mmCIF file with all atom_site columns, C-alpha atoms in Angstrom:
data_model
loop_
_atom_site.group_PDB
_atom_site.id
_atom_site.type_symbol
_atom_site.label_atom_id
_atom_site.label_alt_id
_atom_site.label_comp_id
_atom_site.label_asym_id
_atom_site.label_entity_id
_atom_site.label_seq_id
_atom_site.pdbx_PDB_ins_code
_atom_site.Cartn_x
_atom_site.Cartn_y
_atom_site.Cartn_z
_atom_site.occupancy
_atom_site.B_iso_or_equiv
_atom_site.pdbx_formal_charge
_atom_site.auth_seq_id
_atom_site.auth_comp_id
_atom_site.auth_asym_id
_atom_site.auth_atom_id
_atom_site.pdbx_PDB_model_num
ATOM 1   C CA . GLN A 1 1   ? 49.759 71.819  44.533 1.00 85.00 ? 117 GLN A CA 1
ATOM 2   C CA . VAL A 1 2   ? 48.017 75.434  44.547 1.00 91.00 ? 118 VAL A CA 1
ATOM 3   C CA . GLN A 1 3   ? 48.276 77.408  47.812 1.00 94.00 ? 119 GLN A CA 1
ATOM 4   C CA . LEU A 1 4   ? 46.751 80.807  48.405 1.00 95.00 ? 120 LEU A CA 1
ATOM 5   C CA . VAL A 1 5   ? 47.941 82.544  51.208 1.00 95.00 ? 121 VAL A CA 1
ATOM 6   C CA . GLU A 1 6   ? 45.659 85.889  52.465 1.00 95.00 ? 122 GLU A CA 1
ATOM 7   C CA . SER A 1 7   ? 47.000 88.106  55.479 1.00 96.00 ? 123 SER A CA 1
ATOM 8   C CA . GLY A 1 8   ? 46.190 91.577  56.576 1.00 97.00 ? 124 GLY A CA 1
ATOM 9   C CA . GLY A 1 9   ? 42.473 91.783  57.996 1.00 97.00 ? 125 GLY A CA 1
ATOM 10  C CA . GLY A 1 10  ? 42.037 93.222  61.316 1.00 97.00 ? 126 GLY A CA 1
ATOM 11  C CA . LEU A 1 11  ? 39.503 95.560  63.404 1.00 98.00 ? 127 LEU A CA 1
ATOM 12  C CA . VAL A 1 12  ? 39.616 98.908  62.220 1.00 98.00 ? 128 VAL A CA 1
ATOM 13  C CA . GLN A 1 13  ? 36.993 102.191 62.595 1.00 98.00 ? 129 GLN A CA 1
ATOM 14  C CA . ALA A 1 14  ? 35.071 103.543 59.753 1.00 98.00 ? 130 ALA A CA 1
ATOM 15  C CA . GLY A 1 15  ? 37.372 105.758 58.114 1.00 98.00 ? 131 GLY A CA 1
ATOM 16  C CA . GLY A 1 16  ? 40.336 103.703 58.329 1.00 98.00 ? 132 GLY A CA 1
ATOM 17  C CA . SER A 1 17  ? 42.363 101.347 56.448 1.00 98.00 ? 133 SER A CA 1
ATOM 18  C CA . LEU A 1 18  ? 43.756 98.151  55.889 1.00 98.00 ? 134 LEU A CA 1
ATOM 19  C CA . ARG A 1 19  ? 45.795 96.025  52.981 1.00 98.00 ? 135 ARG A CA 1
ATOM 20  C CA . LEU A 1 20  ? 45.559 92.775  52.591 1.00 98.00 ? 136 LEU A CA 1
ATOM 21  C CA . SER A 1 21  ? 47.794 90.854  50.403 1.00 97.00 ? 137 SER A CA 1
ATOM 22  C CA . CYS A 1 22  ? 47.741 87.123  48.569 1.00 96.00 ? 138 CYS A CA 1
ATOM 23  C CA . ALA A 1 23  ? 50.050 84.528  48.339 1.00 94.00 ? 139 ALA A CA 1
ATOM 24  C CA . ALA A 1 24  ? 49.769 82.292  45.484 1.00 92.00 ? 140 ALA A CA 1
ATOM 25  C CA . SER A 1 25  ? 52.590 78.918  45.391 1.00 92.00 ? 141 SER A CA 1
ATOM 26  C CA . GLY A 1 26  ? 52.590 76.164  43.903 1.00 90.00 ? 142 GLY A CA 1
ATOM 27  C CA . SER A 1 27  ? 51.881 74.741  40.326 1.00 86.00 ? 143 SER A CA 1
ATOM 28  C CA . ILE A 1 28  ? 50.279 77.867  38.971 1.00 85.00 ? 144 ILE A CA 1
ATOM 29  C CA . SER A 1 29  ? 50.943 79.849  35.706 1.00 84.00 ? 145 SER A CA 1
ATOM 30  C CA . SER A 1 30  ? 51.943 83.463  36.197 1.00 81.00 ? 146 SER A CA 1
ATOM 31  C CA . ASN A 1 31  ? 49.336 84.035  33.548 1.00 88.00 ? 147 ASN A CA 1
ATOM 32  C CA . ASN A 1 32  ? 46.903 83.953  35.806 1.00 91.00 ? 148 ASN A CA 1
ATOM 33  C CA . ALA A 1 33  ? 43.957 87.067  37.056 1.00 94.00 ? 149 ALA A CA 1
ATOM 34  C CA . MET A 1 34  ? 43.494 87.697  40.836 1.00 95.00 ? 150 MET A CA 1
ATOM 35  C CA . GLY A 1 35  ? 40.676 89.018  42.737 1.00 97.00 ? 151 GLY A CA 1
ATOM 36  C CA . TRP A 1 36  ? 39.321 89.628  45.980 1.00 98.00 ? 152 TRP A CA 1
ATOM 37  C CA . TYR A 1 37  ? 35.812 88.742  46.801 1.00 98.00 ? 153 TYR A CA 1
ATOM 38  C CA . ARG A 1 38  ? 34.444 88.871  50.360 1.00 98.00 ? 154 ARG A CA 1
ATOM 39  C CA . GLN A 1 39  ? 31.403 87.515  51.988 1.00 98.00 ? 155 GLN A CA 1
ATOM 40  C CA . ALA A 1 40  ? 29.306 89.064  54.591 1.00 97.00 ? 156 ALA A CA 1
ATOM 41  C CA . PRO A 1 41  ? 26.877 86.616  57.108 1.00 92.00 ? 157 PRO A CA 1
ATOM 42  C CA . GLY A 1 42  ? 24.070 85.950  55.727 1.00 94.00 ? 158 GLY A CA 1
ATOM 43  C CA . LYS A 1 43  ? 25.050 86.498  51.989 1.00 96.00 ? 159 LYS A CA 1
ATOM 44  C CA . GLU A 1 44  ? 26.065 85.270  49.236 1.00 97.00 ? 160 GLU A CA 1
ATOM 45  C CA . ARG A 1 45  ? 29.784 86.211  47.877 1.00 97.00 ? 161 ARG A CA 1
ATOM 46  C CA . GLU A 1 46  ? 30.435 89.128  45.281 1.00 97.00 ? 162 GLU A CA 1
ATOM 47  C CA . LEU A 1 47  ? 33.062 90.312  43.432 1.00 97.00 ? 163 LEU A CA 1
ATOM 48  C CA . VAL A 1 48  ? 35.675 93.021  45.353 1.00 98.00 ? 164 VAL A CA 1
ATOM 49  C CA . ALA A 1 49  ? 37.874 93.518  42.613 1.00 98.00 ? 165 ALA A CA 1
ATOM 50  C CA . THR A 1 50  ? 39.714 91.641  39.837 1.00 97.00 ? 166 THR A CA 1
ATOM 51  C CA . ILE A 1 51  ? 42.934 92.176  37.952 1.00 96.00 ? 167 ILE A CA 1
ATOM 52  C CA . SER A 1 52  ? 44.302 90.655  34.616 1.00 94.00 ? 168 SER A CA 1
ATOM 53  C CA . SER A 1 53  ? 47.614 89.498  34.435 1.00 90.00 ? 169 SER A CA 1
ATOM 54  C CA . GLY A 1 54  ? 48.908 92.837  32.360 1.00 90.00 ? 170 GLY A CA 1
ATOM 55  C CA . GLY A 1 55  ? 47.194 94.823  35.429 1.00 92.00 ? 171 GLY A CA 1
ATOM 56  C CA . THR A 1 56  ? 43.249 95.707  34.256 1.00 96.00 ? 172 THR A CA 1
ATOM 57  C CA . THR A 1 57  ? 41.282 95.993  36.855 1.00 98.00 ? 173 THR A CA 1
ATOM 58  C CA . ILE A 1 58  ? 37.475 95.684  37.310 1.00 98.00 ? 174 ILE A CA 1
ATOM 59  C CA . TYR A 1 59  ? 35.663 97.152  40.807 1.00 98.00 ? 175 TYR A CA 1
ATOM 60  C CA . THR A 1 60  ? 32.437 96.630  42.167 1.00 98.00 ? 176 THR A CA 1
ATOM 61  C CA . GLU A 1 61  ? 30.707 100.188 42.042 1.00 98.00 ? 177 GLU A CA 1
ATOM 62  C CA . SER A 1 62  ? 30.522 99.404  46.237 1.00 97.00 ? 178 SER A CA 1
ATOM 63  C CA . VAL A 1 63  ? 34.155 100.032 46.254 1.00 98.00 ? 179 VAL A CA 1
ATOM 64  C CA . LYS A 1 64  ? 35.278 102.215 43.386 1.00 98.00 ? 180 LYS A CA 1
ATOM 65  C CA . GLY A 1 65  ? 37.295 105.230 44.703 1.00 97.00 ? 181 GLY A CA 1
ATOM 66  C CA . ARG A 1 66  ? 37.943 103.605 48.099 1.00 98.00 ? 182 ARG A CA 1
ATOM 67  C CA . PHE A 1 67  ? 39.460 99.871  47.391 1.00 98.00 ? 183 PHE A CA 1
ATOM 68  C CA . THR A 1 68  ? 42.892 99.965  45.019 1.00 98.00 ? 184 THR A CA 1
ATOM 69  C CA . ILE A 1 69  ? 43.914 96.125  43.801 1.00 98.00 ? 185 ILE A CA 1
ATOM 70  C CA . SER A 1 70  ? 47.466 95.416  42.437 1.00 96.00 ? 186 SER A CA 1
ATOM 71  C CA . ARG A 1 71  ? 49.982 92.504  41.392 1.00 94.00 ? 187 ARG A CA 1
ATOM 72  C CA . GLY A 1 72  ? 53.559 92.521  42.990 1.00 89.00 ? 188 GLY A CA 1
ATOM 73  C CA . ASN A 1 73  ? 56.746 92.474  41.298 1.00 80.00 ? 189 ASN A CA 1
ATOM 74  C CA . ALA A 1 74  ? 55.574 88.286  41.348 1.00 78.00 ? 190 ALA A CA 1
ATOM 75  C CA . LYS A 1 75  ? 52.934 87.678  39.338 1.00 73.00 ? 191 LYS A CA 1
ATOM 76  C CA . ASN A 1 76  ? 51.428 85.408  41.799 1.00 88.00 ? 192 ASN A CA 1
ATOM 77  C CA . THR A 1 77  ? 50.797 87.793  44.594 1.00 93.00 ? 193 THR A CA 1
ATOM 78  C CA . ALA A 1 78  ? 48.305 90.478  44.880 1.00 95.00 ? 194 ALA A CA 1
ATOM 79  C CA . TYR A 1 79  ? 47.256 93.012  46.797 1.00 97.00 ? 195 TYR A CA 1
ATOM 80  C CA . LEU A 1 80  ? 44.018 94.988  47.790 1.00 98.00 ? 196 LEU A CA 1
ATOM 81  C CA . GLN A 1 81  ? 44.593 98.754  49.787 1.00 98.00 ? 197 GLN A CA 1
ATOM 82  C CA . MET A 1 82  ? 41.016 99.358  51.513 1.00 98.00 ? 198 MET A CA 1
ATOM 83  C CA . SER A 1 83  ? 40.438 103.230 52.303 1.00 98.00 ? 199 SER A CA 1
ATOM 84  C CA . SER A 1 84  ? 37.765 104.693 53.763 1.00 98.00 ? 200 SER A CA 1
ATOM 85  C CA . LEU A 1 85  ? 36.149 101.684 54.863 1.00 98.00 ? 201 LEU A CA 1
ATOM 86  C CA . LYS A 1 86  ? 32.455 101.209 55.709 1.00 98.00 ? 202 LYS A CA 1
ATOM 87  C CA . PRO A 1 87  ? 30.886 99.270  58.785 1.00 98.00 ? 203 PRO A CA 1
ATOM 88  C CA . GLU A 1 88  ? 28.863 97.708  55.238 1.00 97.00 ? 204 GLU A CA 1
ATOM 89  C CA . ASP A 1 89  ? 32.974 96.483  53.882 1.00 98.00 ? 205 ASP A CA 1
ATOM 90  C CA . THR A 1 90  ? 32.335 94.217  57.002 1.00 98.00 ? 206 THR A CA 1
ATOM 91  C CA . ALA A 1 91  ? 33.196 90.343  55.823 1.00 98.00 ? 207 ALA A CA 1
ATOM 92  C CA . VAL A 1 92  ? 35.352 87.459  55.170 1.00 98.00 ? 208 VAL A CA 1
ATOM 93  C CA . TYR A 1 93  ? 37.460 88.343  52.094 1.00 98.00 ? 209 TYR A CA 1
ATOM 94  C CA . TYR A 1 94  ? 38.955 85.879  50.142 1.00 98.00 ? 210 TYR A CA 1
ATOM 95  C CA . CYS A 1 95  ? 41.329 85.860  47.245 1.00 97.00 ? 211 CYS A CA 1
ATOM 96  C CA . LYS A 1 96  ? 41.151 84.094  44.308 1.00 97.00 ? 212 LYS A CA 1
ATOM 97  C CA . VAL A 1 97  ? 43.326 83.122  41.120 1.00 95.00 ? 213 VAL A CA 1
ATOM 98  C CA . SER A 1 98  ? 42.589 82.214  38.094 1.00 95.00 ? 214 SER A CA 1
ATOM 99  C CA . GLN A 1 99  ? 44.451 80.731  35.492 1.00 91.00 ? 215 GLN A CA 1
ATOM 100 C CA . LEU A 1 100 ? 43.876 81.591  31.894 1.00 88.00 ? 216 LEU A CA 1
ATOM 101 C CA . TRP A 1 101 ? 44.924 78.813  29.786 1.00 87.00 ? 217 TRP A CA 1
ATOM 102 C CA . ASP A 1 102 ? 43.234 75.996  31.306 1.00 90.00 ? 218 ASP A CA 1
ATOM 103 C CA . GLY A 1 103 ? 40.437 78.299  33.679 1.00 89.00 ? 219 GLY A CA 1
ATOM 104 C CA . ASN A 1 104 ? 41.199 76.668  36.908 1.00 93.00 ? 220 ASN A CA 1
ATOM 105 C CA . THR A 1 105 ? 40.168 78.752  39.874 1.00 95.00 ? 221 THR A CA 1
ATOM 106 C CA . TYR A 1 106 ? 41.927 78.980  43.131 1.00 96.00 ? 222 TYR A CA 1
ATOM 107 C CA . TRP A 1 107 ? 40.460 79.822  46.097 1.00 97.00 ? 223 TRP A CA 1
ATOM 108 C CA . GLY A 1 108 ? 42.395 81.362  49.936 1.00 97.00 ? 224 GLY A CA 1
ATOM 109 C CA . GLN A 1 109 ? 40.559 80.741  52.838 1.00 96.00 ? 225 GLN A CA 1
ATOM 110 C CA . GLY A 1 110 ? 39.678 84.063  53.927 1.00 97.00 ? 226 GLY A CA 1
ATOM 111 C CA . THR A 1 111 ? 40.626 86.786  55.898 1.00 97.00 ? 227 THR A CA 1
ATOM 112 C CA . GLN A 1 112 ? 38.634 88.722  58.475 1.00 98.00 ? 228 GLN A CA 1
ATOM 113 C CA . VAL A 1 113 ? 37.842 92.543  58.090 1.00 98.00 ? 229 VAL A CA 1
ATOM 114 C CA . THR A 1 114 ? 35.806 94.345  60.320 1.00 98.00 ? 230 THR A CA 1
ATOM 115 C CA . VAL A 1 115 ? 34.807 97.568  60.299 1.00 98.00 ? 231 VAL A CA 1
ATOM 116 C CA . SER A 1 116 ? 33.288 99.125  63.579 1.00 97.00 ? 232 SER A CA 1
ATOM 117 C CA . SER A 1 117 ? 31.680 102.592 63.347 1.00 93.00 ? 233 SER A CA 1
#
């Protein structure tokens, strides 16, 4: 079975930085897209950034220029470098992996990011 493990969340002051990591393990194809989503209290889960197996990225407008998604040397890993953090970035951040060949999607359990003002 597929498991996604996120790490790197924590408490940071506004303007600070955090780097989130995600590693997918199990029976998963290397031909996949990975992404980061977040969910703040009382709000729906939203896309933060995605990256394809080829490195093509998509960002939500609110994080452009501040966040960078990347893949590790292992295709089943992804990172989210977050800089210039704002209190409105506070949320639980979830890693997602989607296998392109069959469309199966898997989610991590989430990691809390809290940005204080």
